[in-house]
Structures are given as C-alpha cells and as structure tokens.
Amino acid sequence: MLRRLFAGGAGTLVAALMCGGAFAQDTVKVGLILPMTGPFASTGRQIEAAAKLYMAQHGAMAGGKKIELIVKDDTGVADVTKRLAQELVVNDKVAFLAGFGLTPTALATAPIATEAKVPMIVMAAGTSIITERSPFIVRTSFTLPQNTLPVAEWAAKNGLKKVVTLVTDFGPGLDAEKTFTEVFTKAGGSIPEKLRVPLRNPDFAPFLQRAADAKPDALFVFVPSGAGSAVMKQFAERGLNKAGIKLIGPGDVTDDDILNDMGDVALGTITSMHYSAAHKSAENQAFVAAFGKANNGMRPNFMAVGGWDGMHLVYQALAKTGGKTDGEALVGAMKGMKWVSPRGPISIDPETRDIIQNVYMRKVERVDGQLYNVEFATFEAVKDPGKTKK
Ligand code: PHB
C-alpha cells in the first residue's frame, strides 16, 4: 500500500516535471524593449500597441508554439536597454529580442545578441550601420539614407537651389544630413548651413533663427519621432513659412502620431517616408481601422508599422523552423522573407538583413478635416543606400 502510494506520488512528480518542461518548451518568449516613458514614449506606445494588435489578430500560436510577449521600459537609455536585454536572455530565456526605439539602444544590445545567438529585431531605430553590428540583427523599421534619398532627388529636380539642413545630432540625423548633402550638392544645389541640435532637451528656436537668416529656398529637417511639433511651432514663430521657405525632409518630422495637432503651418510640407497612415491599400485601411479601434482612436505612425511587421517576422520565422528556436535557424528563415505590409510590399535583404521597401513622396494636406501625409509618388523597393555605397 505504502509502496503503491509512493510510486503514485513519484509518478505524479515526474509527470509534473515533464509537464513543466514541456510547457517551458511550448512557450516562446519575445522580449520587447522600448521607451515606454520619457521623451520617446510615443515610440514605445505605438510599437507595443501594434505588436499586441498583431497577436490579437493572428492568435497566440506560431510554429506550434505559444508566443509570450514581455514588454520592458528602457526609458530610451542605452545602458538600461543593455541590462534589460541581458536579463531577458539569462533569466527569461527569450528566443527573440525586439523593439529598440533609438539607435544607441540598438547598438548597445548588438553584442548581447551575438554572444547569446538570439535574433534581434530592430523595429524602430534607423541608423544605417546598425545591422552590421551583429549577424543576429534583422530590421523591420527603415534607414535614414533610404528615407532621405527620394526627397533629396525631389528637391534637386523641383527648382530648389539653396537648402539649410537641420538634424538631431546622433546617428540617424548624421545619416540624413550626409545623404541629403551628397545627392543635393551633386545635382548642383548649395547648402550654406548645416545645423545640428542635441538629442536631449533640444531648443529649436536659435537654430531656426539661423536658418531663417540664411534665406534658403527650403529647410531640410530630421528630428526623431515625437519632436516634430516643437520644430513646426518654431518654424511658424520665426516666420519661416511666411518668408516662403519650404519645409522638407524624411517623414519623421510629420509623424502621424502628432501631425494632426500641428495646425496649418504643416500644410504643404514635402517629405519622403516608407509609411503614411493615409497609404491607399486594403491592408493599410484594415490596419488603421483596427489600430484605432483597439487604442481609443489612435492613428498608427511609422513606428507602429515597424512593430507590426516585426511580429510578423517572429511568427513567420517560427512557422518556417517548425517552432525551433535556434537563433541561426530563425535568422536564416527571416532572410529573403517577403510580404505585404500595411506600408506596401516589403522584404528582408538576405545579404544585409535590412528591410527593402517602397519609399513614398508625400505632401501634408487636409483630408476630411484631418492633416495627413498624402502620397504622390513611389520609389519602389529601395535598399539602404547607406550600405550599397560603402
Ligand atoms: C533612431 O534613433 O534611429 C531614430 C529614432 C527616431 C526616428 C528615427 C530614427 O524617428
């Protein structure tokens, strides 16, 4: 009797252990590190909302595994990102690291992805060099050279001769400034001033005054997502719009998250970008409607679409490996993957692991009472020019 009880007990214990083991293996964890608080919190809010919407629409399973999302707030500070990534790998045993709202946070995490052989999906940061920092990095966001090239060509072809550049002084801003300068000056344009503003606590007023004093045809601006409203306000207050100076740049400055509150000063701004909430496709209309419905009417911006496609990559890579979470197999599965995103057709360059996507020329217009980036031309399947030129 005693023996039977003991045997039964041990059996239960073994079953419980096996069950626990099987459970652990049947769940695949995705560590999503984002700035959820601080000056770049809108990026975190947008990406988290998009990732959760993707999971709500596609179910919790991929490749026979249950997907578990673990969201961590790095406040946009690289040292914090790195520590959180380490904890997610060592303690939580995540199969994917994802997110990365700012370039320095992605660069700080790259060595951890390499060492742990964990795929790292960059959903937001846009400096060209990032994907070269680890063979485990795959990007679903964009690069600044990619988004700057079309507007630089547009400027040269549309009668602009003298342009002042104003960029935030870190990786993506320097990439934008370099690409614009190369393309625009090669076409005969001149750049009398190159202005750089700090990333933290920027005061745009003195820079916009200097830009106004140079009397250019246009001001080329790159600021990170969220900072565009302050630029627009100073652009109007310093009278640059009244002086007939055009505002151009990659589309970060007319971010869909804040565009609608900018007012008439934003009208006519010409930008090039991979995503507009006004993109005319069935996929995007469904995305914008579902995103708004799930988030109190919030309009998705270009960060959201990076989060959405990043989750698609997780799901599809697991489907391809049959649920196997070996890092090299997952990255191998992602290389060359193609799909139709809300932004249009996209793919992962098998050589660089960077995104290949359409970049659209857009103009800010009022549509049904709301400000939108209305697309008027398409540059198809653009690879990151920051890499191909090296
Ligand atoms: C970046 O840090 O790479 C970054 C952040 C915000 C943007 C673009 C690039 O809008």
GROMACS .gro file of C-alpha atoms and ligand atoms in nm:
model
  400
    1MET     CA    1   0.000   0.000   0.000
    2LEU     CA    2   0.271   0.239   0.108
    3ARG     CA    3   0.480   0.142  -0.192
    4ARG     CA    4   0.189   0.197  -0.424
    5LEU     CA    5   0.126   0.540  -0.277
    6PHE     CA    6   0.491   0.631  -0.306
    7ALA     CA    7   0.505   0.508  -0.662
    8GLY     CA    8   0.194   0.706  -0.741
    9GLY     CA    9   0.340   1.016  -0.579
   10ALA     CA   10   0.667   0.987  -0.766
   11GLY     CA   11   0.479   0.931  -1.088
   12THR     CA   12   0.282   1.247  -1.028
   13LEU     CA   13   0.600   1.438  -0.954
   14VAL     CA   14   0.767   1.311  -1.271
   15ALA     CA   15   0.457   1.397  -1.469
   16ALA     CA   16   0.453   1.743  -1.315
   17LEU     CA   17   0.819   1.796  -1.400
   18MET     CA   18   0.771   1.670  -1.753
   19CYS     CA   19   0.468   1.886  -1.787
   20GLY     CA   20   0.663   2.187  -1.663
   21GLY     CA   21   0.943   2.112  -1.907
   22ALA     CA   22   0.705   2.065  -2.193
   23PHE     CA   23   0.529   2.388  -2.101
   24ALA     CA   24   0.856   2.581  -2.100
   25GLN     CA   25   0.942   2.446  -2.443
   26ASP     CA   26   0.598   2.511  -2.583
   27THR     CA   27   0.617   2.880  -2.498
   28VAL     CA   28   0.838   3.112  -2.699
   29LYS     CA   29   0.918   3.440  -2.528
   30VAL     CA   30   0.971   3.766  -2.714
   31GLY     CA   31   1.146   4.039  -2.512
   32LEU     CA   32   1.020   4.374  -2.639
   33ILE     CA   33   1.241   4.658  -2.510
   34LEU     CA   34   1.103   5.006  -2.574
   35PRO     CA   35   1.098   5.359  -2.437
   36MET     CA   36   0.762   5.341  -2.257
   37THR     CA   37   0.832   5.655  -2.051
   38GLY     CA   38   1.043   5.967  -2.108
   39PRO     CA   39   1.074   6.190  -2.417
   40PHE     CA   40   1.046   5.899  -2.665
   41ALA     CA   41   0.748   5.726  -2.503
   42SER     CA   42   0.529   5.772  -2.812
   43THR     CA   43   0.755   5.523  -2.995
   44GLY     CA   44   0.702   5.265  -2.722
   45ARG     CA   45   0.329   5.326  -2.708
   46GLN     CA   46   0.294   5.287  -3.086
   47ILE     CA   47   0.506   4.971  -3.115
   48GLU     CA   48   0.356   4.796  -2.815
   49ALA     CA   49   0.005   4.868  -2.947
   50ALA     CA   50   0.096   4.731  -3.291
   51ALA     CA   51   0.263   4.416  -3.153
   52LYS     CA   52  -0.040   4.343  -2.934
   53LEU     CA   53  -0.279   4.405  -3.221
   54TYR     CA   54  -0.080   4.163  -3.439
   55MET     CA   55  -0.107   3.896  -3.170
   56ALA     CA   56  -0.478   3.962  -3.114
   57GLN     CA   57  -0.544   3.922  -3.486
   58HIS     CA   58  -0.319   3.625  -3.555
   59GLY     CA   59  -0.369   3.426  -3.235
   60ALA     CA   60  -0.114   3.338  -2.970
   61MET     CA   61   0.036   3.042  -3.162
   62ALA     CA   62   0.317   3.034  -3.421
   63GLY     CA   63   0.503   2.725  -3.546
   64GLY     CA   64   0.310   2.520  -3.289
   65LYS     CA   65   0.440   2.737  -3.003
   66LYS     CA   66   0.262   2.979  -2.777
   67ILE     CA   67   0.403   3.330  -2.811
   68GLU     CA   68   0.455   3.529  -2.493
   69LEU     CA   69   0.539   3.899  -2.518
   70ILE     CA   70   0.744   4.053  -2.235
   71VAL     CA   71   0.747   4.434  -2.256
   72LYS     CA   72   1.027   4.625  -2.080
   73ASP     CA   73   1.072   5.001  -2.046
   74ASP     CA   74   1.428   5.120  -2.115
   75THR     CA   75   1.327   5.491  -2.099
   76GLY     CA   76   1.535   5.533  -2.418
   77VAL     CA   77   1.865   5.500  -2.227
   78ALA     CA   78   2.118   5.259  -2.381
   79ASP     CA   79   2.271   5.128  -2.056
   80VAL     CA   80   1.923   5.034  -1.938
   81THR     CA   81   1.844   4.860  -2.267
   82LYS     CA   82   2.160   4.654  -2.241
   83ARG     CA   83   2.087   4.546  -1.884
   84LEU     CA   84   1.728   4.455  -1.969
   85ALA     CA   85   1.842   4.257  -2.274
   86GLN     CA   86   2.087   4.063  -2.058
   87GLU     CA   87   1.817   3.983  -1.801
   88LEU     CA   88   1.571   3.879  -2.071
   89VAL     CA   89   1.825   3.640  -2.222
   90VAL     CA   90   1.964   3.494  -1.899
   91ASN     CA   91   1.659   3.490  -1.669
   92ASP     CA   92   1.361   3.478  -1.904
   93LYS     CA   93   1.535   3.277  -2.179
   94VAL     CA   94   1.372   3.481  -2.454
   95ALA     CA   95   1.402   3.344  -2.808
   96PHE     CA   96   1.383   3.695  -2.960
   97LEU     CA   97   1.493   4.041  -2.856
   98ALA     CA   98   1.287   4.316  -3.022
   99GLY     CA   99   1.198   4.684  -3.016
  100PHE     CA  100   1.486   4.940  -2.988
  101GLY     CA  101   1.336   5.287  -3.009
  102LEU     CA  102   1.664   5.472  -3.056
  103THR     CA  103   1.991   5.395  -3.235
  104PRO     CA  104   2.213   5.398  -2.922
  105THR     CA  105   1.986   5.139  -2.754
  106ALA     CA  106   2.017   4.907  -3.056
  107LEU     CA  107   2.394   4.948  -3.078
  108ALA     CA  108   2.436   4.873  -2.707
  109THR     CA  109   2.241   4.548  -2.738
  110ALA     CA  110   2.407   4.412  -3.054
  111PRO     CA  111   2.694   4.233  -2.869
  112ILE     CA  112   2.442   4.054  -2.646
  113ALA     CA  113   2.250   3.923  -2.948
  114THR     CA  114   2.577   3.796  -3.098
  115GLU     CA  115   2.701   3.631  -2.781
  116ALA     CA  116   2.368   3.469  -2.694
  117LYS     CA  117   2.285   3.388  -3.061
  118VAL     CA  118   1.942   3.541  -3.013
  119PRO     CA  119   1.770   3.712  -3.309
  120MET     CA  120   1.735   4.086  -3.250
  121ILE     CA  121   1.455   4.255  -3.441
  122VAL     CA  122   1.504   4.629  -3.476
  123MET     CA  123   1.154   4.775  -3.508
  124ALA     CA  124   1.233   5.148  -3.475
  125ALA     CA  125   1.596   5.264  -3.492
  126GLY     CA  126   1.714   5.387  -3.832
  127THR     CA  127   2.089   5.442  -3.849
  128SER     CA  128   2.232   5.253  -4.144
  129ILE     CA  129   2.518   5.084  -3.957
  130ILE     CA  130   2.301   4.901  -3.700
  131THR     CA  131   2.250   4.579  -3.899
  132GLU     CA  132   2.627   4.547  -3.946
  133ARG     CA  133   2.683   4.528  -3.572
  134SER     CA  134   2.555   4.169  -3.533
  135PRO     CA  135   2.472   3.881  -3.769
  136PHE     CA  136   2.163   3.827  -3.549
  137ILE     CA  137   2.010   4.169  -3.623
  138VAL     CA  138   1.717   4.191  -3.866
  139ARG     CA  139   1.543   4.525  -3.924
  140THR     CA  140   1.175   4.596  -3.991
  141SER     CA  141   1.190   4.974  -3.949
  142PHE     CA  142   1.377   5.182  -4.211
  143THR     CA  143   1.708   5.357  -4.259
  144LEU     CA  144   1.761   5.730  -4.283
  145PRO     CA  145   1.958   5.709  -4.611
  146GLN     CA  146   1.666   5.507  -4.753
  147ASN     CA  147   1.408   5.767  -4.648
  148THR     CA  148   1.622   6.070  -4.738
  149LEU     CA  149   1.731   5.981  -5.091
  150PRO     CA  150   1.389   6.041  -5.256
  151VAL     CA  151   1.332   6.385  -5.101
  152ALA     CA  152   1.689   6.488  -5.189
  153GLU     CA  153   1.629   6.396  -5.553
  154TRP     CA  154   1.289   6.567  -5.543
  155ALA     CA  155   1.448   6.888  -5.409
  156ALA     CA  156   1.709   6.894  -5.685
  157LYS     CA  157   1.450   6.832  -5.956
  158ASN     CA  158   1.194   7.082  -5.828
  159GLY     CA  159   1.386   7.406  -5.851
  160LEU     CA  160   1.536   7.424  -5.502
  161LYS     CA  161   1.889   7.569  -5.519
  162LYS     CA  162   1.978   7.665  -5.163
  163VAL     CA  163   1.882   7.447  -4.865
  164VAL     CA  164   1.980   7.467  -4.497
  165THR     CA  165   1.993   7.134  -4.314
  166LEU     CA  166   1.885   7.091  -3.951
  167VAL     CA  167   1.928   6.749  -3.790
  168THR     CA  168   1.932   6.596  -3.445
  169ASP     CA  169   2.295   6.530  -3.357
  170PHE     CA  170   2.315   6.149  -3.342
  171GLY     CA  171   2.334   5.851  -3.580
  172PRO     CA  172   2.014   5.889  -3.782
  173GLY     CA  173   2.049   6.268  -3.809
  174LEU     CA  174   2.405   6.238  -3.936
  175ASP     CA  175   2.295   5.971  -4.188
  176ALA     CA  176   2.017   6.202  -4.310
  177GLU     CA  177   2.249   6.503  -4.337
  178LYS     CA  178   2.511   6.301  -4.528
  179THR     CA  179   2.266   6.152  -4.777
  180PHE     CA  180   2.093   6.484  -4.843
  181THR     CA  181   2.425   6.666  -4.884
  182GLU     CA  182   2.566   6.408  -5.126
  183VAL     CA  183   2.261   6.392  -5.351
  184PHE     CA  184   2.167   6.760  -5.345
  185THR     CA  185   2.515   6.907  -5.397
  186LYS     CA  186   2.594   6.655  -5.672
  187ALA     CA  187   2.288   6.788  -5.854
  188GLY     CA  188   2.424   7.144  -5.824
  189GLY     CA  189   2.243   7.259  -5.506
  190SER     CA  190   2.414   7.453  -5.229
  191ILE     CA  191   2.395   7.409  -4.851
  192PRO     CA  192   2.503   7.732  -4.676
  193GLU     CA  193   2.445   7.599  -4.322
  194LYS     CA  194   2.440   7.253  -4.163
  195LEU     CA  195   2.280   7.280  -3.822
  196ARG     CA  196   2.281   7.007  -3.555
  197VAL     CA  197   2.065   7.014  -3.244
  198PRO     CA  198   2.118   6.796  -2.934
  199LEU     CA  199   1.906   6.483  -2.884
  200ARG     CA  200   1.820   6.560  -2.522
  201ASN     CA  201   1.619   6.876  -2.437
  202PRO     CA  202   1.656   7.040  -2.778
  203ASP     CA  203   1.575   7.411  -2.816
  204PHE     CA  204   1.499   7.461  -3.183
  205ALA     CA  205   1.442   7.839  -3.167
  206PRO     CA  206   1.802   7.965  -3.211
  207PHE     CA  207   1.868   7.712  -3.489
  208LEU     CA  208   1.556   7.811  -3.678
  209GLN     CA  209   1.656   8.176  -3.644
  210ARG     CA  210   1.992   8.097  -3.804
  211ALA     CA  211   1.817   7.903  -4.077
  212ALA     CA  212   1.584   8.200  -4.143
  213ASP     CA  213   1.879   8.440  -4.160
  214ALA     CA  214   2.042   8.232  -4.436
  215LYS     CA  215   1.731   8.291  -4.654
  216PRO     CA  216   1.728   7.946  -4.817
  217ASP     CA  217   1.466   7.808  -5.058
  218ALA     CA  218   1.399   7.529  -4.809
  219LEU     CA  219   1.488   7.387  -4.470
  220PHE     CA  220   1.571   7.016  -4.465
  221VAL     CA  221   1.483   6.870  -4.124
  222PHE     CA  222   1.541   6.539  -3.950
  223VAL     CA  223   1.421   6.508  -3.591
  224PRO     CA  224   1.324   6.181  -3.420
  225SER     CA  225   0.962   6.075  -3.392
  226GLY     CA  226   0.780   6.296  -3.144
  227ALA     CA  227   0.996   6.609  -3.183
  228GLY     CA  228   0.824   6.742  -3.498
  229SER     CA  229   0.564   6.955  -3.317
  230ALA     CA  230   0.829   7.169  -3.148
  231VAL     CA  231   1.005   7.225  -3.483
  232MET     CA  232   0.680   7.317  -3.656
  233LYS     CA  233   0.588   7.564  -3.380
  234GLN     CA  234   0.924   7.743  -3.402
  235PHE     CA  235   0.914   7.733  -3.783
  236ALA     CA  236   0.595   7.940  -3.767
  237GLU     CA  237   0.702   8.162  -3.476
  238ARG     CA  238   1.026   8.260  -3.651
  239GLY     CA  239   0.826   8.338  -3.964
  240LEU     CA  240   0.999   8.088  -4.194
  241ASN     CA  241   0.669   7.982  -4.352
  242LYS     CA  242   0.571   8.346  -4.415
  243ALA     CA  243   0.911   8.405  -4.576
  244GLY     CA  244   0.827   8.132  -4.830
  245ILE     CA  245   1.086   7.883  -4.700
  246LYS     CA  246   0.972   7.528  -4.773
  247LEU     CA  247   1.000   7.256  -4.511
  248ILE     CA  248   1.131   6.921  -4.644
  249GLY     CA  249   1.290   6.606  -4.505
  250PRO     CA  250   1.238   6.241  -4.427
  251GLY     CA  251   0.889   6.199  -4.281
  252ASP     CA  252   0.986   6.175  -3.913
  253VAL     CA  253   0.905   6.548  -3.877
  254THR     CA  254   0.542   6.498  -3.988
  255ASP     CA  255   0.495   6.184  -3.778
  256ASP     CA  256   0.133   6.062  -3.798
  257ASP     CA  257   0.122   6.037  -3.418
  258ILE     CA  258   0.135   6.417  -3.381
  259LEU     CA  259   0.070   6.560  -3.729
  260ASN     CA  260  -0.297   6.629  -3.679
  261ASP     CA  261  -0.228   6.866  -3.388
  262MET     CA  262   0.032   7.074  -3.573
  263GLY     CA  263  -0.216   7.305  -3.746
  264ASP     CA  264  -0.196   7.486  -4.078
  265VAL     CA  265   0.179   7.554  -4.055
  266ALA     CA  266   0.237   7.187  -4.150
  267LEU     CA  267   0.035   7.216  -4.473
  268GLY     CA  268   0.249   7.171  -4.784
  269THR     CA  269   0.544   7.006  -4.604
  270ILE     CA  270   0.713   6.769  -4.850
  271THR     CA  271   0.866   6.453  -4.710
  272SER     CA  272   0.969   6.104  -4.821
  273MET     CA  273   0.892   5.806  -4.600
  274HIS     CA  274   0.807   5.438  -4.602
  275TYR     CA  275   0.475   5.475  -4.418
  276SER     CA  276   0.176   5.707  -4.411
  277ALA     CA  277  -0.149   5.635  -4.229
  278ALA     CA  278  -0.307   5.766  -4.550
  279HIS     CA  279  -0.142   5.495  -4.764
  280LYS     CA  280  -0.407   5.370  -5.002
  281SER     CA  281  -0.426   4.993  -4.980
  282ALA     CA  282  -0.674   4.744  -4.841
  283GLU     CA  283  -0.410   4.615  -4.595
  284ASN     CA  284  -0.347   4.963  -4.459
  285GLN     CA  285  -0.711   5.060  -4.433
  286ALA     CA  286  -0.775   4.746  -4.227
  287PHE     CA  287  -0.465   4.816  -4.014
  288VAL     CA  288  -0.554   5.181  -3.942
  289ALA     CA  289  -0.915   5.091  -3.857
  290ALA     CA  290  -0.822   4.802  -3.623
  291PHE     CA  291  -0.539   5.001  -3.460
  292GLY     CA  292  -0.773   5.293  -3.390
  293LYS     CA  293  -1.044   5.065  -3.259
  294ALA     CA  294  -0.810   4.888  -3.017
  295ASN     CA  295  -0.643   5.210  -2.898
  296ASN     CA  296  -0.901   5.480  -2.839
  297GLY     CA  297  -0.882   5.621  -3.191
  298MET     CA  298  -0.502   5.646  -3.202
  299ARG     CA  299  -0.356   5.680  -3.552
  300PRO     CA  300  -0.067   5.440  -3.624
  301ASN     CA  301   0.261   5.602  -3.723
  302PHE     CA  302   0.576   5.468  -3.894
  303MET     CA  303   0.695   5.317  -3.565
  304ALA     CA  304   0.374   5.114  -3.530
  305VAL     CA  305   0.421   4.954  -3.869
  306GLY     CA  306   0.776   4.850  -3.770
  307GLY     CA  307   0.631   4.674  -3.465
  308TRP     CA  308   0.357   4.508  -3.667
  309ASP     CA  309   0.600   4.373  -3.927
  310GLY     CA  310   0.848   4.272  -3.659
  311MET     CA  311   0.585   4.046  -3.504
  312HIS     CA  312   0.503   3.911  -3.849
  313LEU     CA  313   0.870   3.817  -3.883
  314VAL     CA  314   0.863   3.636  -3.546
  315TYR     CA  315   0.552   3.440  -3.643
  316GLN     CA  316   0.670   3.353  -3.993
  317ALA     CA  317   1.022   3.257  -3.885
  318LEU     CA  318   0.879   3.018  -3.624
  319ALA     CA  319   0.639   2.875  -3.881
  320LYS     CA  320   0.935   2.811  -4.112
  321THR     CA  321   1.153   2.645  -3.848
  322GLY     CA  322   0.857   2.440  -3.723
  323GLY     CA  323   0.882   2.606  -3.384
  324LYS     CA  324   1.258   2.551  -3.350
  325THR     CA  325   1.413   2.841  -3.159
  326ASP     CA  326   1.776   2.800  -3.265
  327GLY     CA  327   1.891   3.159  -3.332
  328GLU     CA  328   2.081   3.083  -3.651
  329ALA     CA  329   1.788   2.886  -3.794
  330LEU     CA  330   1.548   3.171  -3.713
  331VAL     CA  331   1.765   3.439  -3.873
  332GLY     CA  332   1.816   3.208  -4.173
  333ALA     CA  333   1.439   3.176  -4.203
  334MET     CA  334   1.398   3.555  -4.199
  335LYS     CA  335   1.650   3.620  -4.477
  336GLY     CA  336   1.475   3.690  -4.806
  337MET     CA  337   1.128   3.680  -4.650
  338LYS     CA  338   0.872   3.883  -4.846
  339TRP     CA  339   0.525   4.001  -4.753
  340VAL     CA  340   0.269   4.275  -4.798
  341SER     CA  341   0.275   4.514  -4.504
  342PRO     CA  342   0.029   4.797  -4.435
  343ARG     CA  343   0.308   5.016  -4.580
  344GLY     CA  344   0.320   4.820  -4.910
  345PRO     CA  345   0.534   4.528  -5.033
  346ILE     CA  346   0.848   4.464  -4.827
  347SER     CA  347   1.127   4.206  -4.794
  348ILE     CA  348   1.433   4.129  -4.585
  349ASP     CA  349   1.754   4.165  -4.785
  350PRO     CA  350   1.922   3.822  -4.747
  351GLU     CA  351   2.269   3.982  -4.765
  352THR     CA  352   2.229   4.268  -4.518
  353ARG     CA  353   1.924   4.155  -4.312
  354ASP     CA  354   1.792   4.507  -4.365
  355ILE     CA  355   1.448   4.597  -4.496
  356ILE     CA  356   1.382   4.662  -4.865
  357GLN     CA  357   1.071   4.875  -4.911
  358ASN     CA  358   0.892   5.138  -5.115
  359VAL     CA  359   0.959   5.497  -5.017
  360TYR     CA  360   0.682   5.743  -5.099
  361MET     CA  361   0.690   6.117  -5.170
  362ARG     CA  362   0.419   6.288  -4.965
  363LYS     CA  363   0.269   6.631  -4.908
  364VAL     CA  364   0.080   6.735  -4.594
  365GLU     CA  365  -0.281   6.807  -4.689
  366ARG     CA  366  -0.610   6.841  -4.509
  367VAL     CA  367  -0.836   6.543  -4.586
  368ASP     CA  368  -1.186   6.541  -4.435
  369GLY     CA  369  -1.071   6.796  -4.179
  370GLN     CA  370  -0.763   6.597  -4.070
  371LEU     CA  371  -0.396   6.653  -4.158
  372TYR     CA  372  -0.236   6.364  -4.347
  373ASN     CA  373   0.082   6.286  -4.538
  374VAL     CA  374  -0.074   6.230  -4.882
  375GLU     CA  375   0.143   6.015  -5.107
  376PHE     CA  376   0.204   6.137  -5.463
  377ALA     CA  377   0.496   5.930  -5.598
  378THR     CA  378   0.662   5.596  -5.523
  379PHE     CA  379   1.028   5.490  -5.527
  380GLU     CA  380   0.998   5.113  -5.546
  381ALA     CA  381   1.190   4.850  -5.349
  382VAL     CA  382   1.456   5.085  -5.211
  383LYS     CA  383   1.757   4.916  -5.047
  384ASP     CA  384   1.951   5.104  -4.781
  385PRO     CA  385   2.178   5.333  -4.987
  386GLY     CA  386   2.392   5.381  -4.676
  387LYS     CA  387   2.520   5.026  -4.730
  388THR     CA  388   2.533   4.989  -5.106
  389LYS     CA  389   2.760   5.297  -5.133
  390LYS     CA  390   3.025   5.165  -4.895
  391PHB     C1  391   1.687   5.635  -3.423
  391PHB     O1  392   1.727   5.654  -3.306
  391PHB     O2  393   1.749   5.562  -3.501
  391PHB     C2  394   1.563   5.701  -3.468
  391PHB     C3  395   1.469   5.744  -3.375
  391PHB     C4  396   1.354   5.809  -3.420
  391PHB     C5  397   1.333   5.829  -3.555
  391PHB     C6  398   1.426   5.785  -3.648
  391PHB     C7  399   1.541   5.721  -3.604
  391PHB     O3  400   1.224   5.893  -3.597
   0.00000   0.00000   0.00000
